[in-house]
XYZ file of C-alpha atoms in Angstrom:
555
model
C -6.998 43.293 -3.158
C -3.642 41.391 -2.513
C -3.751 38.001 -4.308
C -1.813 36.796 -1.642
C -4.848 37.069 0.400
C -6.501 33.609 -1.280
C -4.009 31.207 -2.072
C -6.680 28.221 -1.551
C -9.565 27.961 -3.554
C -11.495 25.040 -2.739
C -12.365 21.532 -4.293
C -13.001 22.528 -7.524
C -10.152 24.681 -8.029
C -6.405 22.794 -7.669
C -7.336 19.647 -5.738
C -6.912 15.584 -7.419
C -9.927 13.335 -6.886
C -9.083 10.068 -5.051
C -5.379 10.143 -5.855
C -3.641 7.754 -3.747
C -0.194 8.138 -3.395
C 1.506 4.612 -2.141
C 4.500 4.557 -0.107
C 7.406 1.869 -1.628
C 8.055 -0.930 0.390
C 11.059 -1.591 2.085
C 13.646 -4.310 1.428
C 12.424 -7.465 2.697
C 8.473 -6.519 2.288
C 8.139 -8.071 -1.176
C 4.062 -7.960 -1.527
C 1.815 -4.666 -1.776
C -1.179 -7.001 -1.039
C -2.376 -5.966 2.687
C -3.113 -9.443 4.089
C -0.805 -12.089 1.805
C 2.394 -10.184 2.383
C 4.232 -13.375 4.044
C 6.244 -15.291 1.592
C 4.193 -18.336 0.375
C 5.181 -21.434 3.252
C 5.240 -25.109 1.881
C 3.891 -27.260 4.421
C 6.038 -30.404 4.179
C 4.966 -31.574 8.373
C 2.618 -34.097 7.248
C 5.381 -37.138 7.980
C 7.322 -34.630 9.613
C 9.583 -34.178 6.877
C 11.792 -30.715 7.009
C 12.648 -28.865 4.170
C 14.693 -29.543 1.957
C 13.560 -33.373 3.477
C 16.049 -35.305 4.863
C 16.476 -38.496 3.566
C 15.272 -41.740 5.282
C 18.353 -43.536 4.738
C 18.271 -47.222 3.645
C 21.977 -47.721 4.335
C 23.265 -47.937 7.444
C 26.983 -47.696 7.251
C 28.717 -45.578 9.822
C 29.688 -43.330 6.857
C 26.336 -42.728 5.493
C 25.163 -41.632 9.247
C 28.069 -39.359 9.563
C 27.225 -37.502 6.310
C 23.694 -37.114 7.543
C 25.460 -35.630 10.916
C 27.008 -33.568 9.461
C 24.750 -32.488 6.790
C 22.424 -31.862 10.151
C 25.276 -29.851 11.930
C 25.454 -27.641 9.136
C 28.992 -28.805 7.922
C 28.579 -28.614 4.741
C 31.958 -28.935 3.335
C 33.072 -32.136 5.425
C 29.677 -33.760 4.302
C 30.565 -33.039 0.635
C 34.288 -34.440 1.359
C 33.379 -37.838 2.973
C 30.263 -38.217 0.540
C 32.497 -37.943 -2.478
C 34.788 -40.607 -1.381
C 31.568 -43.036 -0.744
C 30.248 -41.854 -4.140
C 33.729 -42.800 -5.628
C 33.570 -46.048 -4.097
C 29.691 -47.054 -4.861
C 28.233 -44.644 -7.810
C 25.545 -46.579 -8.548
C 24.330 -46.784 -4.980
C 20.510 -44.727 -4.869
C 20.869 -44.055 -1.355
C 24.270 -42.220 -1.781
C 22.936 -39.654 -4.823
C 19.585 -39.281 -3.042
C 22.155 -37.902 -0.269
C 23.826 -36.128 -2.777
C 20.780 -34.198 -3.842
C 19.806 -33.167 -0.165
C 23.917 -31.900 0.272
C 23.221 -30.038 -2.898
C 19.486 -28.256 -2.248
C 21.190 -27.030 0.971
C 23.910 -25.246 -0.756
C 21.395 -23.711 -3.474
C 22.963 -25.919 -6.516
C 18.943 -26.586 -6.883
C 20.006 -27.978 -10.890
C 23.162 -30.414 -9.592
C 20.011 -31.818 -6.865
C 17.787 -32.515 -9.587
C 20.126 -34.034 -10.986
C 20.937 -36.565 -8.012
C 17.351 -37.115 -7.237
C 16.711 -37.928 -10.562
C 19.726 -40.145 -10.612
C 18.494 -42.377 -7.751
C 14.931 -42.228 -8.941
C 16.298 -44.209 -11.856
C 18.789 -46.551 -9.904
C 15.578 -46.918 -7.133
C 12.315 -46.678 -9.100
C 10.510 -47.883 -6.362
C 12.120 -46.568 -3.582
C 9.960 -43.186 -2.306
C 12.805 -41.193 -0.645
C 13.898 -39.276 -3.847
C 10.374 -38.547 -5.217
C 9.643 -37.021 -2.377
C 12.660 -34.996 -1.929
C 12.320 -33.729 -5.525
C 8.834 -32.536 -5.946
C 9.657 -30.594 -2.768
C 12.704 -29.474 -4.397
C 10.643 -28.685 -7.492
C 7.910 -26.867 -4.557
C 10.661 -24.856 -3.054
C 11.206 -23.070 -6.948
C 7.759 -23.097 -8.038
C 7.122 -19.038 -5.967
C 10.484 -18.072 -8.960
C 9.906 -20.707 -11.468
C 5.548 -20.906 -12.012
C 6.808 -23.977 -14.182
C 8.039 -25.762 -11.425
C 5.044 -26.556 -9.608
C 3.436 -28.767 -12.552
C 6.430 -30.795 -12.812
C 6.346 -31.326 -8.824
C 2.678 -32.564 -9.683
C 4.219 -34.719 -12.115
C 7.013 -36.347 -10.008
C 4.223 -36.761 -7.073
C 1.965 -38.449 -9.571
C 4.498 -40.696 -10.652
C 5.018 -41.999 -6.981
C 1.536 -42.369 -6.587
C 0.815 -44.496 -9.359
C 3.986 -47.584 -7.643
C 2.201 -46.238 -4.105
C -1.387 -45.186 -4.719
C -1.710 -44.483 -0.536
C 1.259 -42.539 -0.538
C 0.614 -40.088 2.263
C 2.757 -37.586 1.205
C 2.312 -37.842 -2.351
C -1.485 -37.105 -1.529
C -0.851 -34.185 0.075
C 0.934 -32.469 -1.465
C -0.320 -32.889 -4.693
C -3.568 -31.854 -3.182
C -1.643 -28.790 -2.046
C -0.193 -27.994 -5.396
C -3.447 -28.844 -7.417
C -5.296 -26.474 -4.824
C -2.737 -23.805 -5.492
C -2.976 -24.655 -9.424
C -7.228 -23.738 -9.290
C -7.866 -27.127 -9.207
C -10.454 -27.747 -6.636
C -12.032 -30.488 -7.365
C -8.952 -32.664 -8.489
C -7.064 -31.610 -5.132
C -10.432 -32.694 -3.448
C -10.295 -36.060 -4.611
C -6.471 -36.510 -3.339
C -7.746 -35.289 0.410
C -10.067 -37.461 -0.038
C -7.308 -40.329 -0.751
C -6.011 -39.615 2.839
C -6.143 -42.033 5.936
C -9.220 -39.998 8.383
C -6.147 -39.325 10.896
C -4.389 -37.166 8.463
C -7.534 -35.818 7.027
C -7.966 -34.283 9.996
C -4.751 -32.714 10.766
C -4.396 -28.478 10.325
C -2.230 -29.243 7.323
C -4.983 -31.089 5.260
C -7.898 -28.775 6.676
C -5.754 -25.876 4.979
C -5.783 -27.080 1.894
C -9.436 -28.287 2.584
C -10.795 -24.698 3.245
C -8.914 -23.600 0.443
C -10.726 -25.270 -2.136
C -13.709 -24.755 -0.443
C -12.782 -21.199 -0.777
C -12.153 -21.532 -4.484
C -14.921 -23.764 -4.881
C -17.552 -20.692 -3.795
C -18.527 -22.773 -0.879
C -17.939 -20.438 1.792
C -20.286 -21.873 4.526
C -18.034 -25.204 4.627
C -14.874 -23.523 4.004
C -15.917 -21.573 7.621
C -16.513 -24.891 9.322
C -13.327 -26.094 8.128
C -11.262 -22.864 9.429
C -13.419 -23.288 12.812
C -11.563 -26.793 12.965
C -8.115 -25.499 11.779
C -8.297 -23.037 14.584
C -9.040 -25.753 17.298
C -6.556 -28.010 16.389
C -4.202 -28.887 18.753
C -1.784 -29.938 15.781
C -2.179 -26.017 14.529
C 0.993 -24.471 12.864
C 1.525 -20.607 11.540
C 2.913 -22.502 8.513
C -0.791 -23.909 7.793
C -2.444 -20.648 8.052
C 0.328 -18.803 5.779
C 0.002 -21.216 3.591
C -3.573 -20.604 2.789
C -3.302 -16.550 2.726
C -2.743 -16.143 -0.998
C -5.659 -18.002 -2.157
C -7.491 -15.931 0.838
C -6.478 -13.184 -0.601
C -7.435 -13.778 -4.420
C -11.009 -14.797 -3.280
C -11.394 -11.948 -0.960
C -12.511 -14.180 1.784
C -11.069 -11.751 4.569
C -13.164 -12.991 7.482
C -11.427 -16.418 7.058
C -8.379 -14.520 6.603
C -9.396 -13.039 9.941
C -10.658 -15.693 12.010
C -7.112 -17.813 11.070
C -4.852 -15.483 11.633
C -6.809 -13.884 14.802
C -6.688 -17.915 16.425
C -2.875 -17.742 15.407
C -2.329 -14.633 17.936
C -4.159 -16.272 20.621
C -2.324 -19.164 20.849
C 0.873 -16.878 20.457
C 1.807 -18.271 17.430
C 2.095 -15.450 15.363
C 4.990 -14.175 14.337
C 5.743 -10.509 13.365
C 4.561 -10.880 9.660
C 1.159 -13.039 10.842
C 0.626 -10.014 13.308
C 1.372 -7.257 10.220
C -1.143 -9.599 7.895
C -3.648 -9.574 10.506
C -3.346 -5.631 11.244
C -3.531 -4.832 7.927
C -6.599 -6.322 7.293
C -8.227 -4.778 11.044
C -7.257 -1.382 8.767
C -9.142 -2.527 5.840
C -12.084 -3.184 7.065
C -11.888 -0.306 9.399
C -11.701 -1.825 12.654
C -8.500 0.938 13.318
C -8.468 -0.160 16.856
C -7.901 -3.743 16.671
C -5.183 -2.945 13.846
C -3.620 -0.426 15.578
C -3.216 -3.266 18.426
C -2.204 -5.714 16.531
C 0.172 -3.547 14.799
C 2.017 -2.529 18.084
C 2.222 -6.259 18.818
C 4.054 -6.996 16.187
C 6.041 -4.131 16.389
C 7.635 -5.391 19.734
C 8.737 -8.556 18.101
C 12.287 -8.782 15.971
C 13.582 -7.193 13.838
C 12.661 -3.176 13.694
C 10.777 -2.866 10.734
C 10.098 0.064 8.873
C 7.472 -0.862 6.694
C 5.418 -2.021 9.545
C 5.976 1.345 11.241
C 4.382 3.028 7.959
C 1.250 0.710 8.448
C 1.386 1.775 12.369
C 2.096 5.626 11.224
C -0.977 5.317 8.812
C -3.462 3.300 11.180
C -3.324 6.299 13.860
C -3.290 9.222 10.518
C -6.767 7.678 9.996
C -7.402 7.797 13.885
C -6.539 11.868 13.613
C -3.929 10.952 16.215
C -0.935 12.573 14.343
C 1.413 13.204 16.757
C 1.173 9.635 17.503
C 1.794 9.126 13.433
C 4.688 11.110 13.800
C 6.275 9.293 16.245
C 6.107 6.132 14.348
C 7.618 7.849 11.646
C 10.707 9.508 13.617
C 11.506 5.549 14.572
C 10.909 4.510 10.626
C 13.353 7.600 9.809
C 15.994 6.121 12.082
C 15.909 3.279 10.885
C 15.902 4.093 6.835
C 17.068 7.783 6.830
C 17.368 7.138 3.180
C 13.922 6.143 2.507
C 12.014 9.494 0.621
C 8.563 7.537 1.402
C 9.007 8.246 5.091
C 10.157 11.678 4.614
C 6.903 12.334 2.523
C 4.656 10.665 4.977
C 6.410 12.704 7.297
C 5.651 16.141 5.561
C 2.204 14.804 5.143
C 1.069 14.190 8.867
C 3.184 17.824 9.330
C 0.317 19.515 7.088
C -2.388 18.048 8.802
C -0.658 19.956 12.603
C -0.085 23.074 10.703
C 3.899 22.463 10.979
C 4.724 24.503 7.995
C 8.159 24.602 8.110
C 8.542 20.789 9.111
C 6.843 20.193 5.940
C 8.034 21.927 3.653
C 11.508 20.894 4.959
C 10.169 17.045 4.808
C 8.735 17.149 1.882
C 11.677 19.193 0.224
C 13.583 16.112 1.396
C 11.570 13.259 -0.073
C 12.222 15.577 -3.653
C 15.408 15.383 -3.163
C 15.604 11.611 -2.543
C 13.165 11.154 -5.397
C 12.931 13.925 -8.043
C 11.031 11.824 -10.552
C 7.846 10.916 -7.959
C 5.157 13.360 -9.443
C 3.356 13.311 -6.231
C 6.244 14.396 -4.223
C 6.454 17.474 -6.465
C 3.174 17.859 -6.303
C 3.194 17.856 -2.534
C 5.902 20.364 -1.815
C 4.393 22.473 -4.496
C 1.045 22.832 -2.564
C 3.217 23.538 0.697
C 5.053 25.860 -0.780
C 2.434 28.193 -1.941
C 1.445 29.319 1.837
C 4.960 30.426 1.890
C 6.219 33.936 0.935
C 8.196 32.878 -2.201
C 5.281 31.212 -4.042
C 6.884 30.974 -7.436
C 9.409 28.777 -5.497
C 6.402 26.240 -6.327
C 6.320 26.693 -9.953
C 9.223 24.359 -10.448
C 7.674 21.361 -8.570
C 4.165 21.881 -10.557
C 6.001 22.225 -13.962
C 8.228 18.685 -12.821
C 4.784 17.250 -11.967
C 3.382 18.235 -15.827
C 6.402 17.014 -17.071
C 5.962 13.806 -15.483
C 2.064 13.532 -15.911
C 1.732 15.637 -19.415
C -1.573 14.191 -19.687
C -2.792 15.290 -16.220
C -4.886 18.430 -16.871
C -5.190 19.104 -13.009
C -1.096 19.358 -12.846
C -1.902 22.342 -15.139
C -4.082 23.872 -13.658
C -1.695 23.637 -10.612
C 0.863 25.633 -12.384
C -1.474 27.716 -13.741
C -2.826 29.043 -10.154
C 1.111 28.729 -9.322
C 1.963 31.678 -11.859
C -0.895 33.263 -11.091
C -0.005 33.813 -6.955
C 3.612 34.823 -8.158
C 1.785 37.772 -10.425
C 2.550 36.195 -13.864
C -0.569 36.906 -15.402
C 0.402 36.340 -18.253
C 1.864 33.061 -18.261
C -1.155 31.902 -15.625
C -3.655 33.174 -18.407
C -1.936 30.906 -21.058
C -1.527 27.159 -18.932
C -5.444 28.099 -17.468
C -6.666 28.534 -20.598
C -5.137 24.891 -21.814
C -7.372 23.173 -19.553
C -10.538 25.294 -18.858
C -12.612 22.928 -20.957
C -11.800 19.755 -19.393
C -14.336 18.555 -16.852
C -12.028 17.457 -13.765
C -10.520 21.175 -14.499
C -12.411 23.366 -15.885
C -14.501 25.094 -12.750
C -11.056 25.474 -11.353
C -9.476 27.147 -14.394
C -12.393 29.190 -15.046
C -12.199 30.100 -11.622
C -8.262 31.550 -11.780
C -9.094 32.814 -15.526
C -12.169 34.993 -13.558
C -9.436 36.195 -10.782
C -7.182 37.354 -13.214
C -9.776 39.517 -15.173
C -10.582 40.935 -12.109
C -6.957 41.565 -11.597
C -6.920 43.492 -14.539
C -10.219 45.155 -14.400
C -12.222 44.184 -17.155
C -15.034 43.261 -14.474
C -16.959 41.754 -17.139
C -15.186 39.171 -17.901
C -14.186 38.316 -14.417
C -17.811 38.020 -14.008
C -18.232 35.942 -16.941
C -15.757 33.346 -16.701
C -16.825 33.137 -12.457
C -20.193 32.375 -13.971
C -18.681 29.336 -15.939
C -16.761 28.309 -12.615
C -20.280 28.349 -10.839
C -21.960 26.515 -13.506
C -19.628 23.513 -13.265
C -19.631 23.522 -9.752
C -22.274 25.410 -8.402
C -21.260 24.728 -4.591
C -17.838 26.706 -5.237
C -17.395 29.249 -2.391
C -14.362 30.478 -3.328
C -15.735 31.924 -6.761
C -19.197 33.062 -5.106
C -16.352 34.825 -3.076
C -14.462 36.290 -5.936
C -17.697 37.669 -7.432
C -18.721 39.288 -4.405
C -15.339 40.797 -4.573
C -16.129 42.107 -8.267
C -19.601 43.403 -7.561
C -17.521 45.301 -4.422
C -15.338 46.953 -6.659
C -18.388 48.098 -8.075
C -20.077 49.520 -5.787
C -22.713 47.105 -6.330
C -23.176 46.329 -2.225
C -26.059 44.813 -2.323
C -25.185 41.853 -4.779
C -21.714 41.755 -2.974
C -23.256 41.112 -0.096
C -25.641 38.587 -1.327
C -22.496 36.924 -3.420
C -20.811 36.891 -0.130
C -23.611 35.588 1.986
C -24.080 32.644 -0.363
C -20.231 31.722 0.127
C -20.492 31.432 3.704
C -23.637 29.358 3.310
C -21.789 26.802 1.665
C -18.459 27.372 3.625
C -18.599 29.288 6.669
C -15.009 29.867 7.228
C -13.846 30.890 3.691
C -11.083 32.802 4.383
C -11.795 34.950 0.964
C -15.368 35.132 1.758
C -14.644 36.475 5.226
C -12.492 39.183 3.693
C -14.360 40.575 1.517
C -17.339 40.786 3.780
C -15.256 42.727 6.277
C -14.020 45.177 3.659
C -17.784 45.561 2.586
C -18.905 46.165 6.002
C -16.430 48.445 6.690
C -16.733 50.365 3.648
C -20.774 50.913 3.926
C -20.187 50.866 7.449
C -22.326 48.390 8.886
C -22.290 47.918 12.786
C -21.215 44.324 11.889
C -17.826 45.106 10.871
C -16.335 44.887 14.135
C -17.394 41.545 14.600
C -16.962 40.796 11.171
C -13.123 41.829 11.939
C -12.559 39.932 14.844
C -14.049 36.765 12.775
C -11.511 37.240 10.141
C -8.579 37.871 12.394
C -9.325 34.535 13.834
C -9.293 32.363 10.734
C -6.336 34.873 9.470
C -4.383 33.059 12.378
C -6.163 29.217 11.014
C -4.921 30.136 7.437
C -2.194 27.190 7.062
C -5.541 24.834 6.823
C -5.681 25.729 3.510
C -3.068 23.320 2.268
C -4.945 20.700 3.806
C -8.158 21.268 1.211
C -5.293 21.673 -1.964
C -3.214 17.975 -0.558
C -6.355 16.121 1.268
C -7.157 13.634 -1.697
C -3.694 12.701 -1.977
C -3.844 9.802 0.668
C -0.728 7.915 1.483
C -1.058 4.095 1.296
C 1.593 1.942 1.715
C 2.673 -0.357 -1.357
């Protein structure tokens, strides 16, 4: 019997177990978290102050309000020209370095505007402009620089203690300390506030989020409800609040925010993506899908967001509609192997052959050290005619995974299909004791005795197969297949029978019973031959039983 005539043994055999293979994010989609994948946002609309704060002058000199013009224009270089010539002429005036430090955050020199805030801090200890400007400062670095956020706490502190009702200070330090875990110390700031800005979106985030840290879930719902109603309501509030969402898995808050955002069309693309992703997590592919698509239509083209919209209708079987997501995500990062593998994925799943093999061959090529890429075109490549072509992948996937047993037995059933007994026997019989591989090696070890005709031992080592996995078709199939060869019909059949029992469309099973009815002549063998010539024609779905626990996620 040809051995090219069962290239796909079943679960047990050459399969991994919940192996999830993530796709790498594209530049510009920093977090592999599904819902907190928008930068961090620091709220600074309390007073209305803008980041990096603009500066409520004290001096009113037609100078000082052209600086601030042009600072606002976006002029840059005359600002720092006329602002040096007032520093020259009055460096020990606060207002002037506090100006200095704003010139300076907006042309990155973040250490020269620490500097000047700290500058007029000490020529204007009383004076809130620059305390304010640098804890944001110190906020804006805290995401790079985790140090950075306690001395923002610090410099808010110290303003509070010359203005205890500080507005901003309160905030904000509320904010930080909420970020920090510190629930109860950011409640007592809120709780600081005047009731009108207690009850504005930006205070009700931080409210619900140390609610949320604080395990009180019921209140931190009532406080979203409010968030979501506010008139005042800005995506910045919600985004804000995602990360610590995220860390305390409270999704349906997560939800509920996000969902009022799109509503009230304030959602942007990346809101839309957060929310979508999370639709997909919980399931609801429908509403993700949606949501998805929204954000797909707003700017820029994004190709990470077309892998979440390519893997949203995978799960919804619609893979036609998968690949077209993917053809636009190709376009626009031809480059990118984690499209190109996707790609060869969905191509499996439509019985595309070639398309796969060509895809995945691609993704290799783009990325020779990904193991599961290797892996991948291996499997494809064994429902080809050149099977030892797929040798090569399975050996670069044991090379990168030595430790993987299941990558040997990969390579074992590889050599095997290409008629190197030999070598097959070997690699199986390195991994025929380890439980995730050893029905599967015992298995290939059985088909090779068989091979060679020591029945016996075929019949002994598909008995081991059977014993760790006692639902295995494929070696119930291979032992009717022995028995058959010895003329032992009646256990054949009954080998055979059980197969189908647990797998009615086994291609091996199927086989062998037609070659059994046609050899005692049973007046089922017609039948039996028009049932195998049908699943003859069905045969590529074996590569989707070897590849259908790799599932692509995106990272």
């Amino acid at each position: 019997m040809s051995r090219e005539a069962n290239h796909w043994p079943l679960a047990a055999a050459i399969v991994f177990d919940n192996v999830e293979m993530k796709l790498g994010r594209c530049a510009g989609r920093g977090s592999s978290q599904s819902s907190a994948i928008i930068s961090l946002a620091i709220p600074l609309l309390m007073l209305g102050i803008s980041t990096p704060s603009p500066v409520q002058l004290q001096q009113s000199s037609e100078s000082v309000r052209r600086v601030q013009s042009l600072i606002q224009q976006g002029d840059t270089a005359s600002a720092r020209a006329v602002l040096s010539g007032l520093l020259k002429q009055s460096p020990q005036d606060a207002t002037l370095s506090n100006l200095d430090g704003v010139l300076k955050a907006q042309t990155q020199d973040f250490a020269g505007a620490e500097a000047s805030f700290q500058k007029a801090i000490e020529l204007a200890p009383r004076s809130d402009d620059a305390y304010l400007n640098l804890g944001h400062l110190y906020q804006q670095q805290s995401a790079s620089q985790p140090a950075a956020r306690d001395k923002a706490i610090d410099v808010y502190e110290r303003l509070l203690k010359l203005e205890p009702d500080n507005v901003e200070s309160l905030y904000q330090s509320a904010f930080l300390l909420m970020e920090k875990g510190l629930y109860s110390l950011s409640l007592q700031h809120l709780s600081k506030l005047p009731s009108a800005s207690q009850g504005r979106p930006q205070a009700l985030s931080v409210l619900c989020g140390d609610y949320v840290g604080s395990g009180e879930n019921q209140k931190a719902e009532a406080v979203a409800g409010r968030m979501k109603q506010s008139p005042g309501l800005k995506e910045a509030d919600v985004v804000s609040l995602l990360p610590l969402l995220e860390r305390h898995k409270a999704s349906s808050i997560e939800i509920e925010l996000l969902a009022a955002l799109q509503r009230r069309s304030l959602a942007t693309s990346n809101s839309l993506t957060s929310l979508g992703l999370l639709y997909k997590d919980q399931g609801r592919l429908t509403e993700a899908r949606s949501t998805l698509d929204a954000a797909a239509q707003l700017p820029p083209d994004s190709a990470p967001l077309l892998l979440d919209l390519a893997q949203v209708a995978d799960a919804q079987k619609d893979y036609t509609g998968a690949l077209g997501y993917l053809a636009h995500a190709r376009e626009l990062e031809p480059r990118n192997a984690a499209i190109h593998f996707f790609w060869g994925m969905v191509c499996v799943k439509l019985n595309l052959a070639e398309e796969a093999y060509q895809a995945l061959k691609k993704a290799v090529s783009m990325d020779a050290n990904n193991a599961y890429y290797n892996y991948a075109l291996g499997a494809v490549i064994l429902q080809r005619d050149d099977a030892g072509e797929a040798i090569q992948y399975f050996q670069k996937y044991c090379d990168l995974k030595p430790h993987d047993p299941r990558g040997r037995l990969a390579l074992g059933s590889a050599y095997f299909i290409s008629h190197d007994d030999e070598r097959a026997e070997k690699i199986l019989a390195t991994v025929a004791n380890d439980p995730e591989t050893t029905a599967g090696a015992h298995y290939y070890l059985g088909r090779i005795a068989n091979h060679q005709g020591d029945y016996q031992q075929a019949i002994e080592q598909l008995h081991l197969a059977l014993k760790a996995y006692p639902d295995y078709a494929d070696a119930y199939a291979e032992m009717g297949l022995v028995h058959l060869k010895q003329k032992d019909y009646r256990t054949s059949r009954a080998d055979l029978q059980k197969a189908l029992e647990i797998n009615a469309d086994n291609y091996t099973a199927n086989l062998n019973l037609m070659v059994l009815y046609q050899r005692t002549q049973d007046p089922k063998g017609d039948e039996q031959a028009k049932r195998f010539e049908k699943l003859s024609k069905e045969r590529a779905q074996r590569v989707k039983d070897f590849l259908r626990t790799i599932q692509v996620r995106p990272e």
